[in-house]
Structures are given as structure tokens and as C-alpha cells.
């Protein structure tokens, strides 16, 4: 039931008093977006005035936007990498931030093949927590009764390392799940998970997933929402159920835990909840042994009201599959965040995926927007409240942790305003050609991988004359498909099947560490596939493009394709298909 109308919010009637406060915070912060931004910048510049980085640009104590914009350059990761490396190597002086760098957050964006290291400070945890605390109050406006059940969320920690100077380096969500904010969160009826902390915090991804699925099955009638961070993660869980339902059902029938689950904390927890349940075991087996898995989520978890997964950006490719397994359940994209900084939330989370807009919260960092696609040089940077509806911008941030005028690489389009805070459609991340999970492969990385792999063909007098690629998400997990057209100068000595398989592996070895981690540790990416197409295929591709209006002089082979007629053309010309025969090398340690 909604609370007292005195607490009502323009967003809608809050579900409880705690929600009322959160909604009020959103209202005030977005109404005063410009003043909040000015204050945030002044705070960052004041506290960090004596850092080596800010002193270099001679701000002379100024904390206003005009001085800041005229003196500080807009930068990319590579520009600040020397400073980051010094911090990683153990230099504790105030290089970027006056507050000590507490750890590095490892981004899924890479630089020279390795995850980017984002410095963070302790208090950023509170800022992230604040954003999390706004999500359910907004959701409760649209979906009533979420306090009457639980959420089945598949959440995982990933491996962490230490930098040479001893700082921890790990993904932001791993940092969050291991923090007291998460581990010792007070009971909140709107935020109860079926997954125990013991399972979420287990570093072994099989044991973690197995336990989370088992708990989700045991409490299947309690589950009101299902989720994972990204769409690919939820589909991986469905695939896991396809592969392991028989053992899961056995555990439920006998009340005993699969001996492959060896983690003592998990075993201890499961001993308290796992009881023999014939009826449930039969139900799970009956549903899962069916050929047809359409709508499986609503069959097994009949009270689910929505799927909580990000399906904007690169994840949009999973919408049809999620609709298939989810029986058309609404897909809710609740927030927009990164390792550098958490940005904002979707104030209308039950809208269609294509209509999702994120409202950037002005208290999180100082935001600027670089005009995109205007061809003007230098590009103009606008403040948060000055962006224009319909235009595209690249996000540039200045954070409390010490990134100044840093280009995130995301392209956003303004769709409207909530009070004076703009709302953005996520258009795309720059320079990403292929992505299955959190991996992001750009054109240069793909080119390099093709070059390295094609060296294996030299002894057969064979070369790759053209190539293109495709992220195949019809398989779970998805995988990269690379189309190769070969030139064989000596048809009597063609590269063997085994050599072409090795080319697949060689390409994988050449891809960045996020890709290889997805293959090796997370099992979120399947083996890379090379499809050899017959000679002349790429010429046909060009003819097709020209028939559709491309200019002959300017035609370039697309390095990634996803347009159905082109895929059909390529696939109809395939002469052989090859898969990576084993896993590429990956360890949590960085290669450099
Ligand atoms: P990472 O630093 O690895 O956490 O990746 C952050 C990046 O993931 C962002 O800069 C975006 O490119 C992407 N991302 C995060 N949240 C969303 C979202 N809600 N929709 C689309 N892309 C997102």
C-alpha cells in the first residue's frame, strides 16, 4: 500500500517511507542538477587542489567551471596511464587524488590487451551504494508487491590480483559483493535474494552457479523477479539449467548436495535449507526434460513479474532469446554504470528495451558531453543541463577518485529531461566490433588476430585475402565467427583441418584478456569459429553493397556484419567450418 500522500513524489506514490526519501532525493537532485554539478566540481577541485595532476595545470586554487575547462585537457585512458601505473607500482603520493587510492577497479575496456585499471577511493563505495538504494524505490512505483517474495539473481565474484605496489585490482561488482555494504546489508523486504552470500562469494563459478540455481529452484514459488547484471549472464544460467537439471533434481529429491560442491561455507548453508522434496524434484525433471524450452522461466518460476537484466547497448542482441525463454516477460534495465563511475538510473524501468533512457544523477561525478558526429574540431563540450534533445554526445567525466575530463567512450543520445537532468539513450560504445559478454573487441584487435593466425598458413602458400566477422549469439554461450576467404597458391598442398582449427586458437590467443577470461574462467564465450568461404564471395558482398547504393570508390569490406541478407549470402558460400580445439591461455595475472 502506498504511504501518506504528504510524502508523495512527482514520480508516483512511494511504496514506503524509505522509498519516499529516495524519490525525494531523485527529485531534488534532478531539479537542481546544475547547482549540484557546480558543487560536485568545486568539491573535487578543492580537495584535490594539491595533487600532482591538478598542480600541473596551474588552476591556482580555482574551482569554477570556466577555469577548469580552459586549463584541463580532455583525456583518454592512455593519457593518464603513466600516472595510473605509478600508483599501481606503489607510489602513494597524491598523484591524482588527495584521498588514498583504496583499490583498482578493472574495467572490461582494455588497453594494450589488458583490462584498464581505474583508481577508486573508499568513499566511492558510498556513492555507488546510494545509487543502488534508488533502484527499488523506482521499481516499486511500477511493480507492486515486491516485498512479498524474493529475487533470483545470478551474481558472481571474479578473480582478483594485486598490483606490483600491493593494491587489489578487481572488477567493481566483485569489490561491491565483497564489501560490508553488500555482505552485511540490513534486511529489506524489497530486496531479498534467494542466493545466499556464501554462493555469491564463492570464487568457483560452477559451485556458485550450481548453488544459486538450486536455491532458486527450492524457492521457486517465492521468486518474483529473475536477474543477472547483463542479459548474457541470465542466458548462461538458463543454459546451466539445461545441462545440470538432472543432478539438481536429484539433490532436491534426496536432500543431499552434489559432491562437486566442496566449498565448506556453501555446504554448511545448504545443510540448513536442502530437504528431500519429491514433488519439487519431479516437477523440475518434468519441465526440464521437455524438448521445448519456450517460456521455461515462467513455467519454473510462475510468479516472476519481470527479468532484471541490462539489454541496452551490445546486450540488445539477446532480446529475442530472452523473450523466448522468458515467455515475453518484461525486461527491466535499471541502471547505467561503469568501473570509472556509476552514472544513473532508468526512471521508467518497465518500458520497452528500445525506449530505455537513463537519467544521469548529477551527484555522482562532474559530467560533460562532447558533441559527436558534428565534424567540428575541436569538438564542443557541454554541461549536463545544456545538452539538446535528439543530439548525440560522448560522455566525459571528472570523478572524486581523480579522473579529470576523462572520455568514457560511450555515445549517448538525449531523449528528454527529468526536471533539469537529461535522460539518455545508450547508443553504443566507441570502437567495439564484437562483443558476446563483457568482452569488447575492436577492429585493430581483430586485424591483429587475423594476421597472427594467418601466419600458420604461410607454409601452405596460403593467405587470407579478405575477412569479416559476426557475433553469433544463437548458441549459448555465444561465440565469434570469422569468415575467411583464402588464396591457395598451391592447391595440391592445402592447409589441413587441424591447421585451420589451430588458426582459430591462434586468433583467440591474440584477443584481449577480457575475451580470454570469458573463454577460460567464466565460460561465457564459446570456441571461436572460422568459416572458410569460397573464392569470390567478398566480391559478391561488394556487388551486393553497390546494388544497395554504396559507392564503388569508397567501398570497404565491413569487418563485422549482422545484416541478415549479408549473413545469408556468406553462409551460403561456406566451404568448411573450424572451431578452436582448446582454451586459450589466461591467468588472473596481467601480461604486462
Ligand atoms: P565496465 O567498466 O567494465 O564496468 O563497463 C562499463 C561499460 O559498460 C559502460 O561504459 C558501457 O559501455 C557499458 N554499460 C554499462 N551499463 C550499461 C547499460 N545500462 N546499457 C548499455 N551499456 C552499459
Coordinates of N, CA and C and ligand atoms in Angstrom, one line a residue, residues 105-109 115 118 171-173 229-230 310-315 333-344 356 358 395 408-411 426-430 432 438 440, ligand 1:
X105 N 39.8 -0.7 -9.9 CA 38.7 -1.5 -10.4 C 39.1 -1.8 -11.9
X106 N 39.0 -3.1 -12.2 CA 39.4 -3.5 -13.6 C 38.2 -3.4 -14.5
X107 N 38.4 -2.6 -15.5 CA 37.3 -2.4 -16.5 C 37.3 -3.5 -17.5
X108 N 36.1 -3.7 -18.1 CA 36.1 -4.6 -19.3 C 36.6 -3.9 -20.5
X109 N 36.8 -2.6 -20.5 CA 37.5 -1.9 -21.5 C 39.0 -2.3 -21.4
X115 N 42.9 -5.4 -19.1 CA 41.8 -4.5 -18.6 C 42.4 -3.2 -18.1
X118 N 41.1 1.3 -13.1 CA 40.5 2.5 -12.7 C 40.7 2.8 -11.2
X171 N 37.2 -6.5 -10.5 CA 36.0 -5.8 -11.1 C 35.2 -5.1 -10.1
X172 N 34.5 -4.0 -10.5 CA 33.7 -3.2 -9.5 C 32.7 -4.1 -8.8
X173 N 32.0 -5.0 -9.5 CA 31.0 -5.8 -8.8 C 31.6 -6.8 -7.8
X229 N 23.4 -9.3 -14.1 CA 23.8 -8.0 -14.5 C 23.5 -7.7 -15.9
X230 N 24.0 -8.6 -16.8 CA 23.8 -8.4 -18.2 C 22.9 -9.6 -18.7
X310 N 20.4 -6.0 -18.0 CA 20.6 -4.9 -19.0 C 20.6 -5.5 -20.4
X311 N 19.7 -4.9 -21.2 CA 19.6 -5.3 -22.6 C 19.8 -4.2 -23.5
X312 N 20.4 -3.1 -23.0 CA 20.7 -2.0 -23.9 C 22.1 -2.1 -24.4
X313 N 22.5 -1.3 -25.4 CA 23.8 -1.4 -25.9 C 24.1 -2.8 -26.6
X314 N 25.3 -3.3 -26.3 CA 25.7 -4.5 -27.0 C 24.8 -5.7 -26.6
X315 N 24.1 -5.6 -25.5 CA 23.3 -6.7 -25.0 C 21.9 -6.8 -25.7
X333 N 15.7 -2.7 -17.5 CA 17.1 -2.2 -17.5 C 17.1 -1.1 -16.4
X334 N 17.7 -1.3 -15.3 CA 17.6 -0.4 -14.2 C 18.7 0.7 -14.1
X335 N 19.9 0.3 -14.5 CA 20.9 1.3 -14.3 C 22.0 1.3 -15.3
X336 N 22.8 2.4 -15.3 CA 23.9 2.6 -16.2 C 25.1 3.0 -15.4
X337 N 26.1 2.2 -15.5 CA 27.3 2.4 -14.6 C 28.6 1.9 -15.3
X338 N 29.7 2.2 -14.7 CA 31.0 1.7 -15.2 C 32.0 1.6 -14.1
X339 N 33.1 1.1 -14.3 CA 34.2 1.0 -13.3 C 34.6 2.4 -12.9
X340 N 34.6 3.3 -13.9 CA 35.1 4.6 -13.6 C 34.2 5.3 -12.6
X341 N 32.9 5.1 -12.8 CA 31.9 5.8 -12.0 C 30.5 5.2 -12.3
X342 N 29.6 5.3 -11.3 CA 28.2 4.9 -11.6 C 27.5 6.1 -12.1
X343 N 26.8 6.0 -13.1 CA 26.2 7.2 -13.8 C 24.8 7.5 -13.4
X344 N 23.9 6.6 -13.6 CA 22.5 6.9 -13.3 C 21.6 5.8 -13.4
X356 N 14.5 2.6 -23.5 CA 15.1 2.8 -22.2 C 16.0 4.1 -22.3
X358 N 18.4 6.5 -19.6 CA 19.0 6.6 -18.3 C 19.1 8.1 -17.9
X395 N 30.3 10.8 -23.6 CA 30.4 11.1 -22.1 C 31.8 11.3 -21.6
X408 N 34.9 8.5 -21.5 CA 34.5 7.1 -21.2 C 34.4 6.2 -22.4
X409 N 34.0 6.8 -23.5 CA 33.9 6.0 -24.8 C 32.5 5.6 -25.1
X410 N 31.5 6.1 -24.3 CA 30.1 5.8 -24.6 C 29.5 6.9 -25.4
X411 N 28.7 6.5 -26.4 CA 28.0 7.6 -27.1 C 26.5 7.5 -26.7
X426 N 21.3 4.9 -24.5 CA 22.7 4.4 -24.8 C 22.8 4.0 -26.2
X427 N 23.6 4.7 -27.0 CA 23.7 4.5 -28.4 C 24.7 3.3 -28.7
X428 N 25.9 3.5 -28.2 CA 26.9 2.5 -28.4 C 28.2 2.9 -27.7
X429 N 29.1 1.9 -27.6 CA 30.4 2.2 -27.1 C 31.3 2.3 -28.4
X430 N 32.2 3.3 -28.3 CA 33.0 3.6 -29.5 C 34.0 2.4 -29.7
X432 N 33.8 -0.7 -30.8 CA 33.6 -2.1 -30.4 C 33.0 -2.8 -31.7
X438 N 31.1 -9.5 -21.5 CA 31.6 -8.1 -21.2 C 32.8 -7.9 -22.1
X440 N 35.0 -6.8 -25.3 CA 34.8 -5.8 -26.4 C 36.1 -5.9 -27.3
Ligands
LIG1 P1 32.9 -1.7 -17.1 O1 33.8 -0.6 -16.9 O2 33.6 -3.0 -17.5 O3 32.0 -1.8 -15.9 O4 32.0 -1.4 -18.4 C1 31.2 -0.2 -18.4 C2 30.6 0.0 -19.7 O5 29.6 -1.0 -19.9 C3 30.0 1.3 -19.9 O6 30.9 2.3 -20.2 C4 29.0 1.0 -21.0 O7 29.7 1.0 -22.3 C5 28.6 -0.4 -20.7 N1 27.3 -0.3 -19.9 C6 27.1 -0.2 -18.6 N2 25.9 -0.1 -18.3 C7 25.2 -0.2 -19.4 C8 23.8 -0.1 -19.8 N3 22.9 0.0 -18.8 N4 23.5 -0.1 -21.1 C9 24.4 -0.3 -22.0 N5 25.7 -0.3 -21.8 C10 26.1 -0.3 -20.5

